CSV table of C-alpha atoms in Angstrom, one decimal:
chain,number,residue,atom,x,y,z
A,201,MET,CA,0.0,0.0,0.0
A,202,LEU,CA,2.8,2.4,1.0
A,203,ARG,CA,4.6,1.6,-2.3
A,204,LYS,CA,1.5,2.5,-4.3
A,205,ILE,CA,1.2,5.8,-2.4
A,206,LEU,CA,4.8,6.6,-3.1
A,207,ILE,CA,4.5,5.8,-6.8
A,208,ALA,CA,1.3,8.0,-7.0
A,209,LEU,CA,3.2,10.9,-5.3
A,210,VAL,CA,6.0,10.6,-7.8
A,211,VAL,CA,3.6,10.6,-10.7
A,212,VAL,CA,1.7,13.6,-9.4
A,213,THR,CA,4.7,15.7,-8.3
A,214,VAL,CA,7.3,14.7,-11.0
A,215,LEU,CA,5.9,13.1,-14.0
A,216,LEU,CA,2.6,15.0,-14.4
A,217,PRO,CA,4.1,18.5,-14.5
A,218,ALA,CA,6.7,17.3,-17.1
A,219,VAL,CA,4.0,15.7,-19.3
A,220,LEU,CA,1.8,18.8,-19.2
A,221,VAL,CA,4.6,21.3,-19.9
A,222,LEU,CA,5.9,19.1,-22.8
A,223,LEU,CA,2.3,19.0,-24.1
A,224,TYR,CA,2.0,22.8,-23.9
A,225,ARG,CA,5.3,23.0,-25.8
A,226,LEU,CA,3.3,21.5,-28.8
A,227,VAL,CA,-0.3,22.6,-28.3
A,228,PRO,CA,-2.1,25.7,-26.9
A,229,PRO,CA,-3.5,25.2,-23.4
A,230,PRO,CA,-7.3,24.9,-23.7
A,231,VAL,CA,-8.0,26.9,-20.6
A,232,THR,CA,-6.3,28.0,-17.4
A,233,PRO,CA,-7.5,28.0,-13.7
A,234,LEU,CA,-7.8,31.8,-13.7
A,235,MET,CA,-10.0,31.8,-16.8
A,236,LEU,CA,-12.3,29.3,-15.1
A,237,ILE,CA,-12.4,31.3,-11.9
A,238,ARG,CA,-13.2,34.5,-13.7
A,239,LEU,CA,-15.9,32.7,-15.8
A,240,VAL,CA,-17.6,31.5,-12.6
A,241,GLU,CA,-17.5,35.1,-11.3
A,242,GLY,CA,-19.4,36.1,-14.5
A,243,GLN,CA,-16.7,37.9,-16.4
A,244,GLY,CA,-16.9,35.8,-19.6
A,245,LEU,CA,-14.0,34.4,-21.6
A,246,THR,CA,-12.7,35.9,-24.8
A,247,ARG,CA,-9.4,34.6,-26.3
A,248,ASP,CA,-7.9,33.8,-29.6
A,249,TRP,CA,-4.6,31.9,-29.7
A,250,THR,CA,-2.0,33.6,-31.8
A,251,ARG,CA,1.4,32.4,-32.8
A,252,LEU,CA,4.3,34.7,-31.5
A,253,ASP,CA,5.3,35.2,-35.1
A,254,ASP,CA,1.8,36.8,-35.7
A,255,ILE,CA,2.1,39.2,-32.7
A,256,ALA,CA,3.9,42.5,-33.2
A,257,PRO,CA,7.4,42.1,-31.7
A,258,ALA,CA,6.9,45.4,-29.9
A,259,LEU,CA,4.6,43.7,-27.4
A,260,ALA,CA,7.1,41.0,-26.4
A,261,HIS,CA,9.7,43.7,-26.1
A,262,ALA,CA,7.5,45.9,-24.0
A,263,VAL,CA,6.5,43.0,-21.7
A,264,VAL,CA,10.2,42.2,-21.1
A,265,ALA,CA,10.9,45.8,-20.4
A,266,SER,CA,7.9,46.2,-18.0
A,267,GLU,CA,7.8,42.8,-16.3
A,268,ASP,CA,11.2,41.1,-16.5
A,269,ASN,CA,14.3,42.8,-17.9
A,270,LEU,CA,16.4,39.8,-17.5
A,271,PHE,CA,14.0,37.3,-19.1
A,272,CYS,CA,16.4,36.3,-21.8
A,273,GLU,CA,19.3,35.8,-19.3
A,274,HIS,CA,18.0,34.1,-16.2
A,275,THR,CA,16.9,30.5,-15.7
A,276,GLY,CA,13.5,31.3,-14.3
A,277,PHE,CA,14.3,33.3,-11.2
A,278,ASP,CA,15.6,36.9,-10.8
A,279,TRP,CA,17.7,36.3,-7.6
A,280,ASN,CA,18.7,39.9,-7.2
A,281,ALA,CA,15.0,41.1,-7.2
A,282,MET,CA,14.1,38.3,-4.9
A,283,ASN,CA,16.9,39.2,-2.4
A,284,MET,CA,15.7,42.9,-2.5
A,285,VAL,CA,12.2,41.8,-1.7
A,286,ILE,CA,13.3,39.6,1.2
A,287,GLY,CA,15.4,42.4,2.5
A,288,GLU,CA,12.4,44.8,2.4
A,289,LEU,CA,10.2,42.3,4.2
A,290,ASN,CA,12.9,41.8,6.9
A,291,GLU,CA,12.9,45.6,7.4
A,292,GLY,CA,9.1,45.6,7.8
A,293,GLY,CA,8.2,46.7,4.3
A,294,ALA,CA,5.1,45.8,2.5
A,295,PRO,CA,5.3,42.6,0.4
A,296,ARG,CA,5.6,43.0,-3.4
A,297,GLY,CA,6.1,40.7,-6.2
A,298,ALA,CA,9.4,39.5,-7.7
A,299,SER,CA,7.9,37.1,-10.3
A,300,THR,CA,9.7,36.6,-13.6
A,301,ILE,CA,7.7,35.9,-16.8
A,302,SER,CA,8.5,32.2,-16.4
A,303,MET,CA,7.1,32.2,-12.9
A,304,GLN,CA,4.0,34.0,-14.1
A,305,VAL,CA,3.5,31.4,-16.9
A,306,ALA,CA,3.8,28.6,-14.3
A,307,LYS,CA,1.2,30.3,-12.1
A,308,ASN,CA,-1.2,31.2,-15.0
A,309,LEU,CA,-1.0,27.7,-16.6
A,310,PHE,CA,-1.5,25.6,-13.5
A,311,LEU,CA,-2.4,27.6,-10.3
A,312,TRP,CA,-4.9,29.8,-8.7
A,313,PRO,CA,-4.4,33.5,-7.9
A,314,GLY,CA,-3.3,34.4,-4.5
A,315,ARG,CA,-0.2,35.3,-2.4
A,316,SER,CA,0.1,32.3,0.0
A,317,TYR,CA,3.6,30.9,0.6
A,318,VAL,CA,2.3,27.5,-0.3
A,319,ARG,CA,1.2,28.6,-3.8
A,320,LYS,CA,4.4,30.5,-4.2
A,321,ALA,CA,6.5,27.4,-3.4
A,322,ILE,CA,4.5,25.3,-5.9
A,323,GLU,CA,4.9,28.1,-8.5
A,324,ALA,CA,8.7,28.1,-8.0
A,325,TYR,CA,8.8,24.3,-8.4
A,326,LEU,CA,6.7,24.4,-11.6
A,327,THR,CA,8.9,27.2,-13.0
A,328,LEU,CA,11.9,24.7,-13.1
A,329,TYR,CA,9.9,22.6,-15.5
A,330,ILE,CA,8.9,25.6,-17.6
A,331,GLU,CA,12.6,26.7,-17.9
A,332,VAL,CA,14.0,23.3,-18.5
A,333,LEU,CA,11.5,22.0,-21.0
A,334,LEU,CA,10.5,25.1,-23.0
A,335,PRO,CA,12.5,27.5,-25.1
A,336,LYS,CA,12.3,31.2,-24.2
A,337,ARG,CA,10.2,32.1,-27.3
A,338,ARG,CA,7.6,29.4,-26.4
A,339,ILE,CA,7.5,30.7,-22.8
A,340,MET,CA,6.8,34.2,-24.2
A,341,GLU,CA,4.2,32.8,-26.6
A,342,LEU,CA,2.3,31.1,-23.8
A,343,TYR,CA,2.5,34.2,-21.6
A,344,LEU,CA,1.1,36.5,-24.3
A,345,ASN,CA,-1.7,34.2,-25.0
A,346,ILE,CA,-2.9,33.4,-21.5
A,347,ALA,CA,-2.2,36.8,-19.8
A,348,GLU,CA,-5.3,38.6,-18.5
A,349,TRP,CA,-5.9,42.0,-20.1
A,350,GLY,CA,-9.3,43.0,-18.8
A,351,PRO,CA,-12.5,41.4,-17.4
A,352,GLY,CA,-12.9,38.1,-19.3
A,353,LEU,CA,-10.2,39.2,-21.8
A,354,TYR,CA,-7.1,36.9,-22.4
A,355,GLY,CA,-4.2,37.0,-24.7
A,356,ALA,CA,-2.6,39.5,-27.0
A,357,GLU,CA,-5.1,39.1,-29.9
A,358,ALA,CA,-8.2,39.6,-27.8
A,359,ALA,CA,-6.5,42.5,-26.0
A,360,ALA,CA,-5.5,44.3,-29.2
A,361,ARG,CA,-8.9,44.0,-30.8
A,362,HIS,CA,-10.7,45.0,-27.7
A,363,HIS,CA,-8.5,48.0,-26.8
A,364,PHE,CA,-7.3,49.2,-30.2
A,365,GLY,CA,-9.7,47.6,-32.7
A,366,LYS,CA,-6.8,45.9,-34.6
A,367,PRO,CA,-5.0,42.5,-34.7
A,368,ALA,CA,-2.1,41.9,-32.4
A,369,ALA,CA,0.2,41.8,-35.5
A,370,ARG,CA,-0.4,45.6,-36.1
A,371,LEU,CA,0.2,46.9,-32.6
A,372,THR,CA,2.4,50.0,-32.5
A,373,GLY,CA,5.2,50.5,-29.9
A,374,ARG,CA,3.0,52.8,-28.0
A,375,GLU,CA,0.1,50.5,-27.9
A,376,ALA,CA,2.3,47.6,-26.9
A,377,ALA,CA,3.7,49.6,-24.0
A,378,LEU,CA,0.2,50.6,-22.8
A,379,LEU,CA,-0.8,46.9,-22.8
A,380,ALA,CA,2.3,45.8,-21.0
A,381,VAL,CA,2.0,48.3,-18.1
A,382,THR,CA,-1.6,47.3,-17.4
A,383,LEU,CA,-0.6,43.6,-16.8
A,384,PRO,CA,-0.1,43.9,-13.0
A,385,ASN,CA,-3.7,45.0,-12.5
A,386,PRO,CA,-5.8,44.5,-15.7
A,387,LEU,CA,-9.1,44.6,-14.0
A,388,ARG,CA,-8.4,48.1,-12.8
A,389,TRP,CA,-6.1,49.6,-15.5
A,390,SER,CA,-7.1,50.1,-19.2
A,391,ALA,CA,-4.7,50.3,-22.1
A,392,SER,CA,-7.3,52.1,-24.2
A,393,GLU,CA,-8.3,54.5,-21.5
A,394,PRO,CA,-5.1,55.1,-19.6
A,395,SER,CA,-4.8,57.2,-16.5
A,396,GLY,CA,-2.0,59.7,-16.3
A,397,TYR,CA,0.0,57.1,-14.3
A,398,ILE,CA,-0.4,54.4,-17.0
A,399,ALA,CA,0.4,56.9,-19.8
A,400,ASN,CA,3.5,58.1,-18.1
A,401,ARG,CA,4.6,54.5,-17.2
A,402,ALA,CA,4.1,53.5,-20.8
A,403,SER,CA,6.5,56.2,-21.9
A,404,VAL,CA,9.1,55.0,-19.5
A,405,ILE,CA,8.7,51.4,-21.0
A,406,GLN,CA,9.1,52.7,-24.5
A,407,ARG,CA,12.4,54.3,-23.5
A,408,ARG,CA,13.5,51.2,-21.7
A,409,VAL,CA,12.8,49.0,-24.7
A,410,GLY,CA,15.3,51.1,-26.6
A,411,GLN,CA,17.9,50.6,-23.9
A,412,LEU,CA,17.7,46.9,-23.4
A,413,GLY,CA,19.6,45.9,-26.6
A,414,PRO,CA,20.8,42.3,-26.4
A,415,LEU,CA,18.6,41.6,-23.4
A,416,LEU,CA,15.7,41.3,-26.0
A,417,ASN,CA,17.6,38.8,-28.2
A,418,CYS,CA,15.6,35.8,-27.3
A,419,VAL,CA,12.3,37.4,-28.3
A,420,ARG,CA,13.5,39.1,-31.5
A,421,ASP,CA,12.3,37.7,-34.9
């Protein structure tokens, strides 16, 4: 009996994540936990899977500049950012995120929203599979297709059409920056009706894209 339990644990904790990640290397994920949760909450579900090659490169560049400058360099974790957060917490500061794009893909693909330490630990574990089994361009492709960009709105194509009335392939640098800066709080912030803060933040991201140089190599055409 104990042997069967141990085998089941190995399958669930080791083999299942590997199988799912390898599957999503080849096919689009049909749905994510967040999509289902929002659907139950009555927000609807609008998405249209789009290949990374059919999304304006400006969006991937803006997302790296806004969310994870070292995406092309790290192996899933930005240790410097994490050490800074830990230091701030030790000094009594408010908790804030230090998630890389790879960590966000692990969370969005498999987990529920929240800030518990248990969920964060599982997220870190799954990030290892994401980084080992997927190339960077596929990680970005997944991210841009499952990210939440408004109530019931998922992925770059749906976001581009909703906010700017055009396909994701035709996004300008400014529009890409506006979409990128709303990612931390897409239910409150709008790319098509930006507040002064969002507009100013988008300008900062546009400048940063021009400064990153080789740090964008893994998401260039």
